[in-house]
Amino acid sequence: MLSDDEIIYRSALYPRMVKSGVVAPEKAVSDFFREADANGNTIYTISVGRGTLFRSLDHVHDYGCRVAANTNEERAKEKGSPLERPGQTVHYLGSFKLAVSDVLAAPRRLVDLSVVHHPLPGLDEHCNIVMQRNAIEARKSEVSAERTSILVHLRLSLYDPEPHICACDVDLISTFGDVRLTLAPAGESGEIPLTSDRRKD
Amino acid sequence: MRNSSNFRGISYLALVEDDLGKSTPDSDQVESSSKSGNSTPILNWHSSLAPTVNLRCFVTDPSSQPPDDDAMKFLSLYSAIDEMHSFPLGFPERIDEETAIDAERVLSFIDVSGIDAPTIFSHGGDAVVFSWDLAKINRYLTISGGDAAFLDVNKQNKMQCPYQIVPLDGPEISTWLRRLGAPSKAASNVE
């Protein structure tokens, strides 16, 4: 478990976090991902990178590029053939910072929150923000309301967005080179880009 | 379920009293009409008669009158809810049928009440959240499990002010929803 004086990094990914030409907090932290822990218990997670394992900002970006590459590799395996690029691929656009102390300060009563080191193949720096329902009895709506509170809190806790284009994505600069990372809500858009391609990355 | 899915000509959804005695309509209780022209929205968000509320879709001819910007935003929101419900199992945005129906009921109230179009997002498969970006606060309305939960968040200090959770079929829901009145326009409809 990470200590509350640590910093974590949330990777911004194209296309699922991009709306109206920006990656805004509500897209960077849109929802928890449901999965099972080692004991088979249901947990809800958000992927982040561990700050203490990054030597520099370049290292943070290198991690983000590896996150995207790993995701694309898994997707290609699932598909059984090469992915259409950029139509089916994921690309790293930069990172937001988040203090573990801010994560743990989220208002909560019905769920437990923690940040745990969770290395993945090729991603030793990978961590999860973990949300797990505790034993306090509550109605479904109370749990949902608390989840809204936590998501909103996490979005407001993001800071220092740092954009980046991976070396392997230079050929796609015309596609997403102008995308900005912002701490403001996404701007107005006439369309509703509900990306259906929202798996955990 | 909801025949309202992806209707280009929906001008509004209205809640009307129904004698079927169900608070949540089954698919065969959702009526759509192909009649053209403008209709006066009827809204009885019912309160004391809540168990008899039924959802009814009125469809107007899209060519009869060009929809204004707000109308388009609400149309997009209805479509977004339908889209959330139609996602395959396992997709994060997917919401269950009960949540989708309840969210559309609330959205229809917001629509006919003259409240500005909110933004929308879903989480956990059983919650739809409407939000308004006001001057110093963000206001959130979480629809889940047949209830509505109200939350204000101060943008500067992140302080949260949750209000009580109100049953959608309870007597006080109309009052709470009318308090939503958001003075500023939402910039977009889906997060």
Short mmCIF file of C-alpha atoms in Angstrom, two decimals:
data_model
loop_
_atom_site.label_atom_id
_atom_site.label_comp_id
_atom_site.label_asym_id
_atom_site.label_seq_id
_atom_site.Cartn_x
_atom_site.Cartn_y
_atom_site.Cartn_z
CA MET A 1 0.00 0.00 0.00
CA LEU A 2 1.31 3.44 -0.88
CA SER A 3 1.90 5.96 1.87
CA ASP A 4 -0.09 9.14 1.89
CA ASP A 5 2.90 11.33 1.09
CA GLU A 6 3.40 9.72 -2.32
CA ILE A 7 2.44 11.08 -5.73
CA ILE A 8 0.79 9.02 -8.45
CA TYR A 9 0.28 9.71 -12.15
CA ARG A 10 -2.82 9.15 -14.22
CA SER A 11 -2.13 8.56 -17.92
CA ALA A 12 -4.23 10.40 -20.50
CA LEU A 13 -5.14 8.14 -23.39
CA TYR A 14 -6.46 8.70 -26.88
CA PRO A 15 -9.19 8.24 -27.97
CA ARG A 16 -11.32 7.39 -24.98
CA MET A 17 -10.35 10.32 -22.78
CA VAL A 18 -10.53 12.93 -25.53
CA LYS A 19 -13.56 15.10 -26.04
CA SER A 20 -13.73 18.36 -27.93
CA GLY A 21 -9.98 18.36 -28.43
CA VAL A 22 -9.07 18.14 -24.76
CA VAL A 23 -8.52 15.59 -22.02
CA ALA A 24 -10.48 17.01 -19.10
CA PRO A 25 -10.65 15.62 -15.55
CA GLU A 26 -14.08 14.07 -16.05
CA LYS A 27 -12.69 11.97 -18.88
CA ALA A 28 -9.35 11.24 -17.22
CA VAL A 29 -11.21 9.81 -14.20
CA SER A 30 -14.53 8.72 -15.64
CA ASP A 31 -15.25 5.61 -13.60
CA PHE A 32 -13.76 2.76 -11.66
CA PHE A 33 -13.08 -0.53 -13.41
CA ARG A 34 -14.73 -3.58 -11.87
CA GLU A 35 -12.53 -6.60 -11.31
CA ALA A 36 -11.80 -9.34 -8.80
CA ASP A 37 -8.92 -9.26 -6.34
CA ALA A 38 -6.65 -12.21 -5.57
CA ASN A 39 -9.28 -13.61 -3.19
CA GLY A 40 -12.07 -13.33 -5.70
CA ASN A 41 -13.68 -10.33 -4.03
CA THR A 42 -15.13 -7.63 -6.23
CA ILE A 43 -13.08 -4.46 -6.24
CA TYR A 44 -13.19 -1.29 -8.30
CA THR A 45 -9.93 0.13 -9.59
CA ILE A 46 -8.35 3.05 -11.42
CA SER A 47 -4.89 2.55 -12.94
CA VAL A 48 -2.08 4.93 -12.03
CA GLY A 49 1.71 4.99 -12.02
CA ARG A 50 3.82 5.23 -8.85
CA GLY A 51 5.73 8.49 -8.56
CA THR A 52 8.54 7.18 -6.37
CA LEU A 53 9.51 4.74 -9.14
CA PHE A 54 9.85 7.49 -11.75
CA ARG A 55 13.29 9.09 -11.99
CA SER A 56 12.11 12.00 -14.11
CA LEU A 57 9.21 13.37 -16.13
CA ASP A 58 10.64 11.55 -19.14
CA HIS A 59 10.30 8.35 -17.17
CA VAL A 60 6.66 9.18 -16.40
CA HIS A 61 6.02 9.60 -20.11
CA ASP A 62 7.93 6.43 -20.92
CA TYR A 63 5.60 4.60 -18.54
CA GLY A 64 2.57 6.10 -20.29
CA CYS A 65 3.86 5.03 -23.68
CA ARG A 66 4.35 1.51 -22.33
CA VAL A 67 0.80 1.52 -20.93
CA ALA A 68 -0.55 2.31 -24.39
CA ALA A 69 1.74 -0.22 -26.09
CA ASN A 70 0.75 -2.98 -23.65
CA THR A 71 -2.93 -2.22 -24.17
CA ASN A 72 -2.54 -2.37 -27.93
CA GLU A 73 -0.65 -5.63 -27.66
CA GLU A 74 -3.43 -7.19 -25.57
CA ARG A 75 -6.10 -5.94 -27.92
CA ALA A 76 -4.29 -7.33 -30.94
CA LYS A 77 -4.05 -10.70 -29.17
CA GLU A 78 -7.77 -10.63 -28.41
CA LYS A 79 -8.56 -9.68 -31.99
CA GLY A 80 -6.16 -12.23 -33.45
CA SER A 81 -4.87 -9.80 -36.03
CA PRO A 82 -3.12 -6.42 -36.18
CA LEU A 83 -5.17 -3.44 -35.03
CA GLU A 84 -6.17 -0.65 -37.37
CA ARG A 85 -4.07 2.35 -36.45
CA PRO A 86 -5.29 4.72 -35.07
CA GLY A 87 -8.87 3.44 -35.34
CA GLN A 88 -8.48 0.56 -32.89
CA THR A 89 -5.36 1.57 -31.03
CA VAL A 90 -4.75 3.48 -27.81
CA HIS A 91 -2.20 6.30 -27.60
CA TYR A 92 -0.63 8.10 -24.65
CA LEU A 93 -1.11 11.87 -24.55
CA GLY A 94 0.41 12.83 -21.21
CA SER A 95 -0.21 12.56 -17.49
CA PHE A 96 -1.98 14.18 -14.59
CA LYS A 97 -0.58 14.16 -11.06
CA LEU A 98 -2.54 13.08 -8.01
CA ALA A 99 -1.48 13.04 -4.37
CA VAL A 100 -2.23 9.82 -2.51
CA SER A 101 -3.28 11.93 0.46
CA ASP A 102 -5.93 13.58 -1.72
CA VAL A 103 -7.19 10.20 -2.88
CA LEU A 104 -7.50 8.98 0.69
CA ALA A 105 -9.24 12.21 1.69
CA ALA A 106 -12.21 11.45 -0.55
CA PRO A 107 -15.47 11.57 1.40
CA ARG A 108 -16.52 8.01 2.11
CA ARG A 109 -18.43 5.91 4.59
CA LEU A 110 -19.61 2.86 2.69
CA VAL A 111 -16.44 1.99 0.79
CA ASP A 112 -12.78 1.63 1.65
CA LEU A 113 -10.20 3.37 -0.51
CA SER A 114 -6.53 2.56 -0.88
CA VAL A 115 -3.70 2.90 -3.38
CA VAL A 116 -1.75 -0.31 -3.88
CA HIS A 117 1.32 -1.21 -5.88
CA HIS A 118 0.20 -3.66 -8.57
CA PRO A 119 3.00 -4.39 -11.03
CA LEU A 120 2.02 -5.71 -14.43
CA PRO A 121 4.22 -7.32 -17.09
CA GLY A 122 6.39 -4.53 -18.47
CA LEU A 123 4.77 -2.05 -16.09
CA ASP A 124 6.53 -2.37 -12.75
CA GLU A 125 5.34 1.11 -11.77
CA HIS A 126 1.67 0.24 -12.12
CA CYS A 127 -0.59 0.89 -9.13
CA ASN A 128 -4.32 0.76 -8.53
CA ILE A 129 -6.59 3.13 -6.70
CA VAL A 130 -8.81 0.49 -5.12
CA MET A 131 -12.35 1.01 -3.93
CA GLN A 132 -14.02 -1.83 -2.04
CA ARG A 133 -17.43 -1.96 -0.44
CA ASN A 134 -17.24 -2.32 3.33
CA ALA A 135 -19.66 -4.12 5.64
CA ILE A 136 -21.89 -1.16 6.48
CA GLU A 137 -25.40 -1.83 5.26
CA ALA A 138 -26.80 0.71 2.81
CA ARG A 139 -29.21 1.13 -0.05
CA LYS A 140 -27.94 0.92 -3.61
CA SER A 141 -28.56 4.62 -4.08
CA GLU A 142 -26.43 5.49 -1.05
CA VAL A 143 -23.50 3.53 -2.45
CA SER A 144 -23.96 5.13 -5.87
CA ALA A 145 -24.12 8.60 -4.35
CA GLU A 146 -20.90 7.93 -2.50
CA ARG A 147 -19.26 6.72 -5.70
CA THR A 148 -20.27 9.97 -7.38
CA SER A 149 -18.69 11.88 -4.49
CA ILE A 150 -15.45 9.94 -4.80
CA LEU A 151 -15.22 10.36 -8.58
CA VAL A 152 -15.89 14.08 -8.28
CA HIS A 153 -13.28 14.38 -5.54
CA LEU A 154 -10.66 12.56 -7.60
CA ARG A 155 -11.35 14.74 -10.64
CA LEU A 156 -10.89 17.88 -8.60
CA SER A 157 -7.68 16.47 -7.13
CA LEU A 158 -5.85 16.10 -10.45
CA TYR A 159 -3.11 18.65 -11.05
CA ASP A 160 -0.06 19.48 -13.19
CA PRO A 161 -1.16 18.03 -16.52
CA GLU A 162 1.87 17.35 -18.73
CA PRO A 163 1.29 16.64 -22.43
CA HIS A 164 3.44 14.25 -24.41
CA ILE A 165 3.58 12.49 -27.76
CA CYS A 166 5.34 9.11 -27.79
CA ALA A 167 8.12 8.61 -30.32
CA CYS A 168 6.15 5.77 -31.86
CA ASP A 169 3.19 8.11 -32.46
CA VAL A 170 4.96 10.90 -34.34
CA ASP A 171 3.27 9.79 -37.54
CA LEU A 172 -0.12 10.47 -35.91
CA ILE A 173 0.60 14.02 -34.84
CA SER A 174 -1.98 15.34 -37.28
CA THR A 175 -4.57 13.11 -35.56
CA PHE A 176 -4.06 14.03 -31.92
CA GLY A 177 -1.10 16.41 -31.76
CA ASP A 178 -3.40 19.33 -30.91
CA VAL A 179 -5.18 17.59 -28.03
CA ARG A 180 -4.64 19.46 -24.76
CA LEU A 181 -4.73 18.24 -21.20
CA THR A 182 -6.78 20.59 -19.07
CA LEU A 183 -8.05 20.90 -15.52
CA ALA A 184 -11.22 22.65 -16.72
CA PRO A 185 -14.33 20.78 -17.83
CA ALA A 186 -14.45 19.79 -21.48
CA GLY A 187 -15.69 22.50 -23.82
CA GLU A 188 -18.87 22.63 -25.73
CA SER A 189 -19.44 20.10 -28.39
CA GLY A 190 -22.35 19.57 -30.70
CA GLU A 191 -21.86 15.87 -30.71
CA ILE A 192 -21.96 13.31 -27.98
CA PRO A 193 -18.85 11.23 -28.40
CA LEU A 194 -19.78 8.32 -26.21
CA THR A 195 -16.78 6.20 -26.90
CA SER A 196 -17.73 2.58 -26.64
CA ASP A 197 -14.12 1.59 -26.42
CA ARG A 198 -13.68 1.92 -22.70
CA ARG A 199 -11.72 -0.90 -21.28
CA LYS A 200 -9.20 -0.45 -18.54
CA ASP A 201 -5.85 0.82 -19.75
CA MET B 1 -37.46 -1.37 -23.93
CA ARG B 2 -37.83 2.30 -24.39
CA ASN B 3 -39.16 3.13 -27.75
CA SER B 4 -37.64 6.54 -27.31
CA SER B 5 -34.31 5.18 -28.41
CA ASN B 6 -32.68 7.34 -31.03
CA PHE B 7 -35.85 9.09 -32.05
CA ARG B 8 -34.84 12.13 -34.02
CA GLY B 9 -38.23 13.67 -33.58
CA ILE B 10 -38.72 13.49 -29.84
CA SER B 11 -39.75 16.87 -28.59
CA TYR B 12 -40.16 15.79 -25.02
CA LEU B 13 -41.10 12.98 -22.78
CA ALA B 14 -44.02 13.53 -20.51
CA LEU B 15 -45.06 11.86 -17.34
CA VAL B 16 -48.76 11.30 -17.12
CA GLU B 17 -50.92 9.59 -14.62
CA ASP B 18 -51.76 6.10 -15.49
CA ASP B 19 -54.00 3.60 -13.91
CA LEU B 20 -51.65 0.70 -14.32
CA GLY B 21 -50.34 1.18 -10.86
CA LYS B 22 -46.70 0.84 -11.69
CA SER B 23 -44.07 3.42 -11.05
CA THR B 24 -41.78 2.08 -13.71
CA PRO B 25 -43.13 1.35 -17.13
CA ASP B 26 -42.66 -1.96 -18.82
CA SER B 27 -41.78 -1.94 -22.44
CA ASP B 28 -45.37 -2.37 -23.48
CA GLN B 29 -46.37 0.59 -21.36
CA VAL B 30 -44.21 3.00 -23.25
CA GLU B 31 -46.31 4.48 -25.92
CA SER B 32 -45.01 6.32 -28.88
CA SER B 33 -47.06 8.37 -31.22
CA SER B 34 -46.23 9.42 -34.70
CA LYS B 35 -48.44 12.44 -34.59
CA SER B 36 -46.94 15.62 -35.91
CA GLY B 37 -47.06 19.11 -34.57
CA ASN B 38 -46.55 20.64 -31.20
CA SER B 39 -48.13 19.23 -28.12
CA THR B 40 -48.32 20.75 -24.72
CA PRO B 41 -46.14 18.82 -22.34
CA ILE B 42 -48.00 17.31 -19.44
CA LEU B 43 -46.06 16.76 -16.30
CA ASN B 44 -47.31 15.25 -13.17
CA TRP B 45 -44.28 14.11 -11.35
CA HIS B 46 -46.16 12.56 -8.79
CA SER B 47 -45.53 12.98 -5.51
CA SER B 48 -48.42 11.57 -3.59
CA LEU B 49 -49.69 9.68 -6.62
CA ALA B 50 -46.25 8.61 -7.64
CA PRO B 51 -46.98 4.91 -8.04
CA THR B 52 -49.26 5.71 -10.93
CA VAL B 53 -46.72 7.65 -12.94
CA ASN B 54 -46.13 6.34 -16.39
CA LEU B 55 -43.70 7.38 -19.07
CA ARG B 56 -45.05 8.36 -22.41
CA CYS B 57 -43.16 9.50 -25.46
CA PHE B 58 -44.57 12.11 -27.79
CA VAL B 59 -43.00 12.32 -31.18
CA THR B 60 -43.25 15.32 -33.39
CA ASP B 61 -42.41 15.71 -37.00
CA PRO B 62 -38.85 16.99 -37.05
CA SER B 63 -39.58 18.97 -40.17
CA SER B 64 -42.41 20.94 -38.56
CA GLN B 65 -40.20 23.19 -36.48
CA PRO B 66 -36.44 23.26 -36.22
CA PRO B 67 -35.39 22.40 -32.66
CA ASP B 68 -33.50 25.04 -30.74
CA ASP B 69 -30.12 24.49 -29.15
CA ASP B 70 -31.56 23.44 -25.81
CA ALA B 71 -33.94 21.02 -27.47
CA MET B 72 -31.02 19.47 -29.30
CA LYS B 73 -29.12 19.12 -26.06
CA PHE B 74 -32.00 17.32 -24.43
CA LEU B 75 -32.45 15.11 -27.48
CA SER B 76 -28.79 14.23 -27.19
CA LEU B 77 -29.22 13.42 -23.52
CA TYR B 78 -32.12 11.07 -24.15
CA SER B 79 -30.07 9.38 -26.85
CA ALA B 80 -27.08 9.19 -24.55
CA ILE B 81 -29.12 7.37 -21.91
CA ASP B 82 -30.40 4.96 -24.55
CA GLU B 83 -26.86 4.44 -25.74
CA MET B 84 -25.64 3.77 -22.22
CA HIS B 85 -28.31 1.12 -21.80
CA SER B 86 -27.57 -0.46 -25.15
CA PHE B 87 -23.87 -1.03 -24.51
CA PRO B 88 -23.01 -4.72 -24.28
CA LEU B 89 -22.45 -6.29 -20.89
CA GLY B 90 -18.99 -5.55 -19.59
CA PHE B 91 -18.73 -2.03 -20.97
CA PRO B 92 -18.15 0.52 -18.23
CA GLU B 93 -20.81 2.97 -19.42
CA ARG B 94 -23.52 0.34 -19.56
CA ILE B 95 -26.45 0.98 -17.25
CA ASP B 96 -29.28 -1.36 -16.34
CA GLU B 97 -32.83 -0.90 -17.53
CA GLU B 98 -34.23 0.40 -14.25
CA THR B 99 -31.58 3.09 -14.10
CA ALA B 100 -32.13 4.08 -17.73
CA ILE B 101 -35.87 4.45 -17.25
CA ASP B 102 -35.49 6.41 -14.04
CA ALA B 103 -32.87 8.67 -15.62
CA GLU B 104 -35.19 9.45 -18.53
CA ARG B 105 -38.02 10.20 -16.14
CA VAL B 106 -35.89 12.68 -14.29
CA LEU B 107 -34.52 14.13 -17.50
CA SER B 108 -38.05 14.68 -18.78
CA PHE B 109 -38.86 16.62 -15.64
CA ILE B 110 -35.74 18.75 -16.05
CA ASP B 111 -36.62 19.29 -19.69
CA VAL B 112 -40.17 20.52 -19.20
CA SER B 113 -39.27 22.49 -16.09
CA GLY B 114 -37.11 24.89 -18.07
CA ILE B 115 -33.96 23.92 -16.22
CA ASP B 116 -30.83 24.10 -18.34
CA ALA B 117 -29.56 20.95 -19.94
CA PRO B 118 -27.10 19.16 -17.67
CA THR B 119 -24.08 17.11 -18.57
CA ILE B 120 -24.37 13.40 -18.01
CA PHE B 121 -22.23 10.44 -17.10
CA SER B 122 -22.75 6.98 -15.72
CA HIS B 123 -20.87 4.82 -13.29
CA GLY B 124 -21.00 1.38 -11.77
CA GLY B 125 -23.65 0.12 -14.16
CA ASP B 126 -26.46 1.30 -11.91
CA ALA B 127 -26.10 5.06 -11.72
CA VAL B 128 -26.63 8.00 -14.04
CA VAL B 129 -25.36 11.38 -12.92
CA PHE B 130 -26.64 14.71 -14.20
CA SER B 131 -24.43 17.69 -13.43
CA TRP B 132 -24.47 21.45 -13.78
CA ASP B 133 -21.45 23.69 -13.82
CA LEU B 134 -22.51 26.75 -11.84
CA ALA B 135 -20.45 29.78 -10.93
CA LYS B 136 -18.65 28.48 -7.86
CA ILE B 137 -20.08 25.04 -7.47
CA ASN B 138 -20.75 21.93 -9.45
CA ARG B 139 -24.15 20.39 -8.79
CA TYR B 140 -24.69 16.65 -9.20
CA LEU B 141 -27.84 14.57 -9.27
CA THR B 142 -27.24 10.82 -9.03
CA ILE B 143 -30.09 8.57 -10.16
CA SER B 144 -29.77 5.02 -8.85
CA GLY B 145 -31.89 2.35 -7.21
CA GLY B 146 -35.09 4.33 -7.64
CA ASP B 147 -33.71 7.30 -5.73
CA ALA B 148 -32.21 10.70 -6.49
CA ALA B 149 -29.18 11.93 -4.56
CA PHE B 150 -28.28 15.63 -4.61
CA LEU B 151 -24.74 16.91 -4.19
CA ASP B 152 -23.11 20.34 -4.42
CA VAL B 153 -19.33 20.62 -4.63
CA ASN B 154 -17.35 23.80 -4.13
CA LYS B 155 -14.91 24.02 -7.02
CA GLN B 156 -12.25 25.90 -5.07
CA ASN B 157 -11.97 23.99 -1.83
CA LYS B 158 -13.51 20.69 -3.02
CA MET B 159 -15.88 20.76 -0.07
CA GLN B 160 -18.90 18.57 -0.72
CA CYS B 161 -22.40 19.24 0.47
CA PRO B 162 -24.56 16.15 0.01
CA TYR B 163 -28.27 16.60 0.52
CA GLN B 164 -30.72 13.93 1.38
CA ILE B 165 -31.48 11.01 -0.89
CA VAL B 166 -35.03 11.24 -2.18
CA PRO B 167 -37.15 8.39 -3.56
CA LEU B 168 -38.25 9.13 -7.13
CA ASP B 169 -41.74 8.04 -6.28
CA GLY B 170 -41.89 9.93 -3.01
CA PRO B 171 -43.91 13.05 -2.34
CA GLU B 172 -40.96 15.41 -2.03
CA ILE B 173 -39.18 14.65 -5.29
CA SER B 174 -40.86 17.42 -7.29
CA THR B 175 -39.79 20.02 -4.78
CA TRP B 176 -36.22 18.81 -4.81
CA LEU B 177 -35.99 18.67 -8.58
CA ARG B 178 -37.41 22.18 -8.93
CA ARG B 179 -34.57 23.43 -6.75
CA LEU B 180 -32.12 22.28 -9.38
CA GLY B 181 -32.65 25.45 -11.40
CA ALA B 182 -29.22 26.05 -12.80
CA PRO B 183 -28.59 29.61 -13.97
CA SER B 184 -25.75 28.82 -16.32
CA LYS B 185 -25.89 26.78 -19.47
CA ALA B 186 -24.10 23.47 -19.48
CA ALA B 187 -21.34 23.48 -22.01
CA SER B 188 -21.98 20.02 -23.30
CA ASN B 189 -24.09 17.03 -22.60
CA VAL B 190 -21.91 14.05 -22.02
CA GLU B 191 -18.69 13.89 -20.10
#
